[in-house]
Each structure stands twice: as structure tokens, then as C-alpha cells.
Amino acid sequence: GIQVEQSPPDLILQEGANSTLRCNFSDSVNNLQWFHQNPWGQLINLFYIPSGTKQNGRLSATTVATERYSLLYISSSQTTDSGVYFCAVERDYKLSFGAGTTVTVRA
Amino acid sequence: DTAVSQTPKYLVTQMGNDKSIKCEQNLGHDTMYWYKQDSKKFLKIMFSYNNKELIINETVPNRFSPKSPDKAHLNLHINSLELGDSAVYFCASSQRALAHEQFFGPGTRLTVL
């Protein structure tokens, strides 16, 4: 099956800092999504981004499908950004998830 | 007006029991899914239904049986629960089966004692 690797596995930030999370995948995909799992366990859709660049407030994402990677940028981080960020790729009618990046933002 | 809802939110039960988790979506989507998140937070597909027909069964033990009475509902029934079934189970839906954004329910935390 398709392999999805996320880096770094853990990230500790001071409030206000910027960061970049990376997702590499091993084969061509139909779709790529970024999720934030908050401390209450809810999976929140951040981006549906099979290719190109999108921005939503302090978050933006870029997917370069031909090179099989995607980046999630968090700018001016806030404590509410803490949680686990998952990248998931769709192939063969299912999403395959990476192991996630655990982000802790300290006040 | 929750988009994807699951009941119950928490489920604590004894080994060997049979239990069900219900999922409903009000997005008008054709495709619904069950995912399992283990204790290390790894998420993995279990089943996918498109227009009430099973399209993915990802080597899940046959103690797990999904049932889709209509497009808006996908329930998960688990027989003879084992300790290893303890996990968070997420339901999701998408407009179509291929290349469409998936939306997740709040999850059901199952604990088997």
C-alpha cells in the first residue's frame, strides 16, 4: 500500500512562532487532506489540497503532486494550535494516514 | 445541525459482549467510512460503503460487521469483543467515493475490559 511519512514527529513552539510540517507519500494520489486533531480528539478538516497552494487564516498548505509531498505552514502560532496534525492521501477509494506531527504551543 | 454524528461517544464493555456504534450524516453524501484509531493515534480504514454497497473491507476480522440501511447511515456492529478492540472509532463521509473531501464524526471511544 501507499506509504505516508510525516515530519517532524513532534514540534514544540513558543507562541507567535512559525513552523512547517511536511508530508511525503510514495505513489500518485487522487486527493490529499490535512487534519488537526484537537486535544478533545476531534478531527478537523484543514485543507483538501490534491495540488497547488491554499490559505486559510494563519494556515496555508502546498502540495507538489509530481514530487509527492505536501507542506503545512502555521504562522504566528497560538496555544489553540496544539494537537496532532495528520496528512492523509486518497488512493483506491480510501484515505491512508501518516503517523502525525504532535504540535505543542507554549504561552 | 451536526454534519456527521456518532453514538455513543463512549462505550465501556466487557470482553465477549456484542456492541453497536451508530453513524449518521446529513450532508447528502453517497459514501461513508469507518476508521479505527489505535492507542498510538494511528488511523486506519476499516470499511467503506458507496450508496449502501460495500466497496472496501480492509482485512478486518469478521467479528466486525458494518450495516448501511440507507445512504445516510452506516452502523458498526462488533461481536465477541476482545481487549484489542479498544480504540477510537471514527465514521466519515464524502460526496463520492473517489477524489472527494472526507468529513469525520466526533469518534466513539470503545474500552473493552
PDB file of C-alpha atoms in Angstrom:
ATOM      1  CA  GLY A   1       0.000   0.000   0.000  1.00  0.00           C
ATOM      2  CA  ILE A   2       0.908   3.638  -0.185  1.00  0.00           C
ATOM      3  CA  GLN A   3       3.350   4.961   2.430  1.00  0.00           C
ATOM      4  CA  VAL A   4       2.774   8.345   4.077  1.00  0.00           C
ATOM      5  CA  GLU A   5       5.561   9.865   6.138  1.00  0.00           C
ATOM      6  CA  GLN A   6       5.204  12.987   8.234  1.00  0.00           C
ATOM      7  CA  SER A   7       7.961  15.042   9.775  1.00  0.00           C
ATOM      8  CA  PRO A   8       8.856  16.058  12.340  1.00  0.00           C
ATOM      9  CA  PRO A   9       7.040  13.644  14.685  1.00  0.00           C
ATOM     10  CA  ASP A  10       6.988  16.236  17.461  1.00  0.00           C
ATOM     11  CA  LEU A  11       7.236  20.013  17.467  1.00  0.00           C
ATOM     12  CA  ILE A  12       7.360  22.401  20.398  1.00  0.00           C
ATOM     13  CA  LEU A  13       6.746  26.054  19.617  1.00  0.00           C
ATOM     14  CA  GLN A  14       6.698  29.282  21.521  1.00  0.00           C
ATOM     15  CA  GLU A  15       3.511  31.242  20.953  1.00  0.00           C
ATOM     16  CA  GLY A  16       3.944  33.509  17.938  1.00  0.00           C
ATOM     17  CA  ALA A  17       6.462  31.267  16.155  1.00  0.00           C
ATOM     18  CA  ASN A  18       6.100  29.962  12.621  1.00  0.00           C
ATOM     19  CA  SER A  19       6.547  26.352  11.567  1.00  0.00           C
ATOM     20  CA  THR A  20       6.429  23.972   8.621  1.00  0.00           C
ATOM     21  CA  LEU A  21       5.144  20.407   8.688  1.00  0.00           C
ATOM     22  CA  ARG A  22       5.982  18.010   5.879  1.00  0.00           C
ATOM     23  CA  CYS A  23       4.164  15.044   4.358  1.00  0.00           C
ATOM     24  CA  ASN A  24       5.822  12.707   1.844  1.00  0.00           C
ATOM     25  CA  PHE A  25       3.933   9.991   0.018  1.00  0.00           C
ATOM     26  CA  SER A  26       5.167   7.067  -2.003  1.00  0.00           C
ATOM     27  CA  ASP A  27       2.836   6.986  -5.025  1.00  0.00           C
ATOM     28  CA  SER A  28       0.439   9.098  -7.076  1.00  0.00           C
ATOM     29  CA  VAL A  29      -2.760  10.027  -5.262  1.00  0.00           C
ATOM     30  CA  ASN A  30      -6.224  11.358  -6.109  1.00  0.00           C
ATOM     31  CA  ASN A  31      -6.558  13.578  -3.085  1.00  0.00           C
ATOM     32  CA  LEU A  32      -4.633  14.900  -0.101  1.00  0.00           C
ATOM     33  CA  GLN A  33      -6.113  16.270   3.103  1.00  0.00           C
ATOM     34  CA  TRP A  34      -4.656  17.889   6.213  1.00  0.00           C
ATOM     35  CA  PHE A  35      -6.434  17.429   9.542  1.00  0.00           C
ATOM     36  CA  HIS A  36      -5.976  18.829  13.025  1.00  0.00           C
ATOM     37  CA  GLN A  37      -6.889  16.505  15.872  1.00  0.00           C
ATOM     38  CA  ASN A  38      -7.532  18.728  18.835  1.00  0.00           C
ATOM     39  CA  PRO A  39      -6.930  17.705  22.477  1.00  0.00           C
ATOM     40  CA  TRP A  40     -10.561  16.546  22.672  1.00  0.00           C
ATOM     41  CA  GLY A  41      -9.952  14.068  19.870  1.00  0.00           C
ATOM     42  CA  GLN A  42     -11.992  15.788  17.171  1.00  0.00           C
ATOM     43  CA  LEU A  43     -10.633  15.567  13.610  1.00  0.00           C
ATOM     44  CA  ILE A  44     -10.969  18.954  11.977  1.00  0.00           C
ATOM     45  CA  ASN A  45     -10.571  19.407   8.238  1.00  0.00           C
ATOM     46  CA  LEU A  46      -7.902  21.966   7.449  1.00  0.00           C
ATOM     47  CA  PHE A  47      -7.285  21.583   3.737  1.00  0.00           C
ATOM     48  CA  TYR A  48      -8.382  19.491   0.807  1.00  0.00           C
ATOM     49  CA  ILE A  49      -5.386  20.029  -1.447  1.00  0.00           C
ATOM     50  CA  PRO A  50      -4.512  17.459  -4.134  1.00  0.00           C
ATOM     51  CA  SER A  51      -2.263  20.066  -5.744  1.00  0.00           C
ATOM     52  CA  GLY A  52      -1.383  23.744  -5.545  1.00  0.00           C
ATOM     53  CA  THR A  53      -1.482  26.190  -2.649  1.00  0.00           C
ATOM     54  CA  LYS A  54      -4.306  27.225  -0.335  1.00  0.00           C
ATOM     55  CA  GLN A  55      -4.525  29.600   2.587  1.00  0.00           C
ATOM     56  CA  ASN A  56      -6.948  29.788   5.475  1.00  0.00           C
ATOM     57  CA  GLY A  57      -6.130  32.473   8.016  1.00  0.00           C
ATOM     58  CA  ARG A  58      -2.792  31.716   9.670  1.00  0.00           C
ATOM     59  CA  LEU A  59      -2.577  28.320   7.984  1.00  0.00           C
ATOM     60  CA  SER A  60      -1.534  27.557   4.451  1.00  0.00           C
ATOM     61  CA  ALA A  61      -0.700  24.399   2.561  1.00  0.00           C
ATOM     62  CA  THR A  62       1.136  23.496  -0.606  1.00  0.00           C
ATOM     63  CA  THR A  63       1.048  20.171  -2.426  1.00  0.00           C
ATOM     64  CA  VAL A  64       3.506  19.318  -5.192  1.00  0.00           C
ATOM     65  CA  ALA A  65       1.903  16.165  -6.530  1.00  0.00           C
ATOM     66  CA  THR A  66       4.606  15.477  -9.121  1.00  0.00           C
ATOM     67  CA  GLU A  67       7.219  15.373  -6.341  1.00  0.00           C
ATOM     68  CA  ARG A  68       4.906  13.574  -3.897  1.00  0.00           C
ATOM     69  CA  TYR A  69       4.968  15.919  -0.963  1.00  0.00           C
ATOM     70  CA  SER A  70       2.847  18.458   0.833  1.00  0.00           C
ATOM     71  CA  LEU A  71       3.710  21.184   3.333  1.00  0.00           C
ATOM     72  CA  LEU A  72       1.553  22.752   6.027  1.00  0.00           C
ATOM     73  CA  TYR A  73       2.591  26.176   7.291  1.00  0.00           C
ATOM     74  CA  ILE A  74       1.494  27.533  10.643  1.00  0.00           C
ATOM     75  CA  SER A  75       2.218  31.207  11.155  1.00  0.00           C
ATOM     76  CA  SER A  76       2.021  33.200  14.418  1.00  0.00           C
ATOM     77  CA  SER A  77       1.168  30.027  16.323  1.00  0.00           C
ATOM     78  CA  GLN A  78      -1.316  30.152  19.186  1.00  0.00           C
ATOM     79  CA  THR A  79      -1.898  27.739  22.081  1.00  0.00           C
ATOM     80  CA  THR A  80      -5.107  26.630  20.376  1.00  0.00           C
ATOM     81  CA  ASP A  81      -2.969  25.260  17.521  1.00  0.00           C
ATOM     82  CA  SER A  82      -1.752  22.481  19.823  1.00  0.00           C
ATOM     83  CA  GLY A  83      -2.715  18.953  18.856  1.00  0.00           C
ATOM     84  CA  VAL A  84      -1.824  16.373  16.253  1.00  0.00           C
ATOM     85  CA  TYR A  85      -1.679  17.272  12.572  1.00  0.00           C
ATOM     86  CA  PHE A  86      -2.393  14.463  10.142  1.00  0.00           C
ATOM     87  CA  CYS A  87      -1.751  14.245   6.456  1.00  0.00           C
ATOM     88  CA  ALA A  88      -3.917  11.726   4.590  1.00  0.00           C
ATOM     89  CA  VAL A  89      -3.796  10.705   0.946  1.00  0.00           C
ATOM     90  CA  GLU A  90      -6.518   9.079  -1.066  1.00  0.00           C
ATOM     91  CA  ARG A  91      -5.870   6.208  -3.386  1.00  0.00           C
ATOM     92  CA  ASP A  92      -8.061   3.190  -4.184  1.00  0.00           C
ATOM     93  CA  TYR A  93     -11.148   4.746  -2.576  1.00  0.00           C
ATOM     94  CA  LYS A  94      -9.612   5.138   0.887  1.00  0.00           C
ATOM     95  CA  LEU A  95      -7.576   7.595   2.918  1.00  0.00           C
ATOM     96  CA  SER A  96      -4.177   6.448   4.173  1.00  0.00           C
ATOM     97  CA  PHE A  97      -2.901   8.489   7.075  1.00  0.00           C
ATOM     98  CA  GLY A  98       0.547   9.456   8.177  1.00  0.00           C
ATOM     99  CA  ALA A  99       1.570   8.962  11.800  1.00  0.00           C
ATOM    100  CA  GLY A 100       1.011  12.643  12.538  1.00  0.00           C
ATOM    101  CA  THR A 101       3.008  15.557  13.908  1.00  0.00           C
ATOM    102  CA  THR A 102       2.290  16.405  17.538  1.00  0.00           C
ATOM    103  CA  VAL A 103       2.466  20.182  17.971  1.00  0.00           C
ATOM    104  CA  THR A 104       2.689  21.814  21.375  1.00  0.00           C
ATOM    105  CA  VAL A 105       2.454  25.599  21.505  1.00  0.00           C
ATOM    106  CA  ARG A 106       3.633  27.148  24.767  1.00  0.00           C
ATOM    107  CA  ALA A 107       2.400  30.507  26.027  1.00  0.00           C
TER     108      ALA A 107
ATOM    109  CA  ASP B   1     -27.038  20.580  12.665  1.00  0.00           C
ATOM    110  CA  THR B   2     -24.017  18.286  13.102  1.00  0.00           C
ATOM    111  CA  ALA B   3     -22.742  17.033   9.745  1.00  0.00           C
ATOM    112  CA  VAL B   4     -21.515  13.570  10.799  1.00  0.00           C
ATOM    113  CA  SER B   5     -22.722  12.274  14.137  1.00  0.00           C
ATOM    114  CA  GLN B   6     -21.936   9.112  16.073  1.00  0.00           C
ATOM    115  CA  THR B   7     -23.498   7.450  19.087  1.00  0.00           C
ATOM    116  CA  PRO B   8     -22.439   6.676  21.684  1.00  0.00           C
ATOM    117  CA  LYS B   9     -19.444   8.900  22.336  1.00  0.00           C
ATOM    118  CA  TYR B  10     -18.063   6.498  24.955  1.00  0.00           C
ATOM    119  CA  LEU B  11     -18.630   2.774  25.253  1.00  0.00           C
ATOM    120  CA  VAL B  12     -17.251   0.644  28.088  1.00  0.00           C
ATOM    121  CA  THR B  13     -17.985  -3.063  27.991  1.00  0.00           C
ATOM    122  CA  GLN B  14     -16.759  -6.495  28.996  1.00  0.00           C
ATOM    123  CA  MET B  15     -14.852  -8.933  26.814  1.00  0.00           C
ATOM    124  CA  GLY B  16     -17.127 -11.230  24.892  1.00  0.00           C
ATOM    125  CA  ASN B  17     -20.034  -8.791  24.637  1.00  0.00           C
ATOM    126  CA  ASP B  18     -21.626  -7.583  21.395  1.00  0.00           C
ATOM    127  CA  LYS B  19     -21.987  -3.849  20.788  1.00  0.00           C
ATOM    128  CA  SER B  20     -23.018  -1.409  18.059  1.00  0.00           C
ATOM    129  CA  ILE B  21     -21.942   2.081  17.111  1.00  0.00           C
ATOM    130  CA  LYS B  22     -24.257   4.233  15.012  1.00  0.00           C
ATOM    131  CA  CYS B  23     -23.310   6.859  12.458  1.00  0.00           C
ATOM    132  CA  GLU B  24     -25.467   9.339  10.575  1.00  0.00           C
ATOM    133  CA  GLN B  25     -24.571  12.071   8.093  1.00  0.00           C
ATOM    134  CA  ASN B  26     -26.851  14.892   6.950  1.00  0.00           C
ATOM    135  CA  LEU B  27     -24.594  16.111   4.135  1.00  0.00           C
ATOM    136  CA  GLY B  28     -26.333  14.169   1.387  1.00  0.00           C
ATOM    137  CA  HIS B  29     -23.134  12.248   0.692  1.00  0.00           C
ATOM    138  CA  ASP B  30     -23.045   8.943  -1.178  1.00  0.00           C
ATOM    139  CA  THR B  31     -20.052   7.376   0.558  1.00  0.00           C
ATOM    140  CA  MET B  32     -19.440   6.534   4.205  1.00  0.00           C
ATOM    141  CA  TYR B  33     -16.466   5.031   6.045  1.00  0.00           C
ATOM    142  CA  TRP B  34     -15.323   3.548   9.327  1.00  0.00           C
ATOM    143  CA  TYR B  35     -11.792   4.212  10.589  1.00  0.00           C
ATOM    144  CA  LYS B  36     -10.042   2.899  13.687  1.00  0.00           C
ATOM    145  CA  GLN B  37      -7.559   4.980  15.701  1.00  0.00           C
ATOM    146  CA  ASP B  38      -5.327   2.912  17.980  1.00  0.00           C
ATOM    147  CA  SER B  39      -3.617   3.907  21.209  1.00  0.00           C
ATOM    148  CA  LYS B  40      -0.664   5.367  19.256  1.00  0.00           C
ATOM    149  CA  LYS B  41      -3.123   7.578  17.350  1.00  0.00           C
ATOM    150  CA  PHE B  42      -2.588   5.720  14.079  1.00  0.00           C
ATOM    151  CA  LEU B  43      -5.705   5.949  11.866  1.00  0.00           C
ATOM    152  CA  LYS B  44      -6.626   3.124   9.521  1.00  0.00           C
ATOM    153  CA  ILE B  45      -9.573   2.486   7.190  1.00  0.00           C
ATOM    154  CA  MET B  46     -11.840  -0.418   8.100  1.00  0.00           C
ATOM    155  CA  PHE B  47     -14.804  -0.223   5.710  1.00  0.00           C
ATOM    156  CA  SER B  48     -16.250   1.948   3.002  1.00  0.00           C
ATOM    157  CA  TYR B  49     -19.795   1.956   1.622  1.00  0.00           C
ATOM    158  CA  ASN B  50     -20.944   3.711  -1.527  1.00  0.00           C
ATOM    159  CA  ASN B  51     -24.711   4.018  -1.998  1.00  0.00           C
ATOM    160  CA  LYS B  52     -25.225   1.265   0.591  1.00  0.00           C
ATOM    161  CA  GLU B  53     -22.823  -1.114  -1.137  1.00  0.00           C
ATOM    162  CA  LEU B  54     -19.586  -2.289   0.459  1.00  0.00           C
ATOM    163  CA  ILE B  55     -16.564  -1.182  -1.594  1.00  0.00           C
ATOM    164  CA  ILE B  56     -13.737  -1.592   0.907  1.00  0.00           C
ATOM    165  CA  ASN B  57     -13.237  -4.224   3.581  1.00  0.00           C
ATOM    166  CA  GLU B  58      -9.714  -3.728   4.821  1.00  0.00           C
ATOM    167  CA  THR B  59      -8.849  -7.151   6.283  1.00  0.00           C
ATOM    168  CA  VAL B  60     -10.985  -6.553   9.327  1.00  0.00           C
ATOM    169  CA  PRO B  61     -11.938  -9.620  11.452  1.00  0.00           C
ATOM    170  CA  ASN B  62     -15.395 -10.881  10.586  1.00  0.00           C
ATOM    171  CA  ARG B  63     -16.488 -10.077  14.162  1.00  0.00           C
ATOM    172  CA  PHE B  64     -16.922  -6.564  12.750  1.00  0.00           C
ATOM    173  CA  SER B  65     -19.981  -6.165  10.551  1.00  0.00           C
ATOM    174  CA  PRO B  66     -20.975  -2.848   9.025  1.00  0.00           C
ATOM    175  CA  LYS B  67     -24.583  -2.265   8.042  1.00  0.00           C
ATOM    176  CA  SER B  68     -25.892   0.545   5.859  1.00  0.00           C
ATOM    177  CA  PRO B  69     -29.707   0.748   5.976  1.00  0.00           C
ATOM    178  CA  ASP B  70     -29.633   3.821   3.741  1.00  0.00           C
ATOM    179  CA  LYS B  71     -27.124   6.317   2.308  1.00  0.00           C
ATOM    180  CA  ALA B  72     -27.246   8.498   5.407  1.00  0.00           C
ATOM    181  CA  HIS B  73     -26.441   5.785   7.934  1.00  0.00           C
ATOM    182  CA  LEU B  74     -23.573   3.367   8.465  1.00  0.00           C
ATOM    183  CA  ASN B  75     -23.594   1.357  11.664  1.00  0.00           C
ATOM    184  CA  LEU B  76     -20.817  -0.838  13.025  1.00  0.00           C
ATOM    185  CA  HIS B  77     -21.651  -3.998  14.939  1.00  0.00           C
ATOM    186  CA  ILE B  78     -18.920  -5.827  16.820  1.00  0.00           C
ATOM    187  CA  ASN B  79     -19.368  -9.388  18.099  1.00  0.00           C
ATOM    188  CA  SER B  80     -17.405 -11.112  20.851  1.00  0.00           C
ATOM    189  CA  LEU B  81     -15.422  -8.029  21.823  1.00  0.00           C
ATOM    190  CA  GLU B  82     -11.726  -8.506  22.608  1.00  0.00           C
ATOM    191  CA  LEU B  83      -9.279  -6.384  24.589  1.00  0.00           C
ATOM    192  CA  GLY B  84      -7.527  -5.411  21.340  1.00  0.00           C
ATOM    193  CA  ASP B  85     -10.715  -3.830  20.022  1.00  0.00           C
ATOM    194  CA  SER B  86     -10.257  -0.958  22.462  1.00  0.00           C
ATOM    195  CA  ALA B  87      -9.738   2.119  20.294  1.00  0.00           C
ATOM    196  CA  VAL B  88     -11.456   5.217  18.976  1.00  0.00           C
ATOM    197  CA  TYR B  89     -13.723   4.514  16.009  1.00  0.00           C
ATOM    198  CA  PHE B  90     -14.427   7.311  13.560  1.00  0.00           C
ATOM    199  CA  CYS B  91     -17.168   7.464  10.987  1.00  0.00           C
ATOM    200  CA  ALA B  92     -16.656   9.666   7.921  1.00  0.00           C
ATOM    201  CA  SER B  93     -18.458  10.586   4.732  1.00  0.00           C
ATOM    202  CA  SER B  94     -17.699  12.072   1.334  1.00  0.00           C
ATOM    203  CA  GLN B  95     -19.817  13.210  -1.581  1.00  0.00           C
ATOM    204  CA  ARG B  96     -18.474  10.480  -3.865  1.00  0.00           C
ATOM    205  CA  ALA B  97     -16.110   7.547  -3.410  1.00  0.00           C
ATOM    206  CA  LEU B  98     -13.196   8.956  -5.382  1.00  0.00           C
ATOM    207  CA  ALA B  99     -11.300  12.204  -5.044  1.00  0.00           C
ATOM    208  CA  HIS B 100     -13.706  13.966  -2.709  1.00  0.00           C
ATOM    209  CA  GLU B 101     -13.069  15.511   0.680  1.00  0.00           C
ATOM    210  CA  GLN B 102     -13.893  13.307   3.651  1.00  0.00           C
ATOM    211  CA  PHE B 103     -15.570  14.685   6.780  1.00  0.00           C
ATOM    212  CA  PHE B 104     -15.267  12.923  10.120  1.00  0.00           C
ATOM    213  CA  GLY B 105     -17.603  12.381  13.033  1.00  0.00           C
ATOM    214  CA  PRO B 106     -16.571  13.069  16.651  1.00  0.00           C
ATOM    215  CA  GLY B 107     -15.443   9.491  17.300  1.00  0.00           C
ATOM    216  CA  THR B 108     -16.550   6.745  19.684  1.00  0.00           C
ATOM    217  CA  ARG B 109     -14.086   5.684  22.361  1.00  0.00           C
ATOM    218  CA  LEU B 110     -14.537   1.947  22.957  1.00  0.00           C
ATOM    219  CA  THR B 111     -12.972   0.405  26.036  1.00  0.00           C
ATOM    220  CA  VAL B 112     -13.090  -3.361  26.458  1.00  0.00           C
ATOM    221  CA  LEU B 113     -12.406  -4.611  29.992  1.00  0.00           C
TER     222      LEU B 113
END
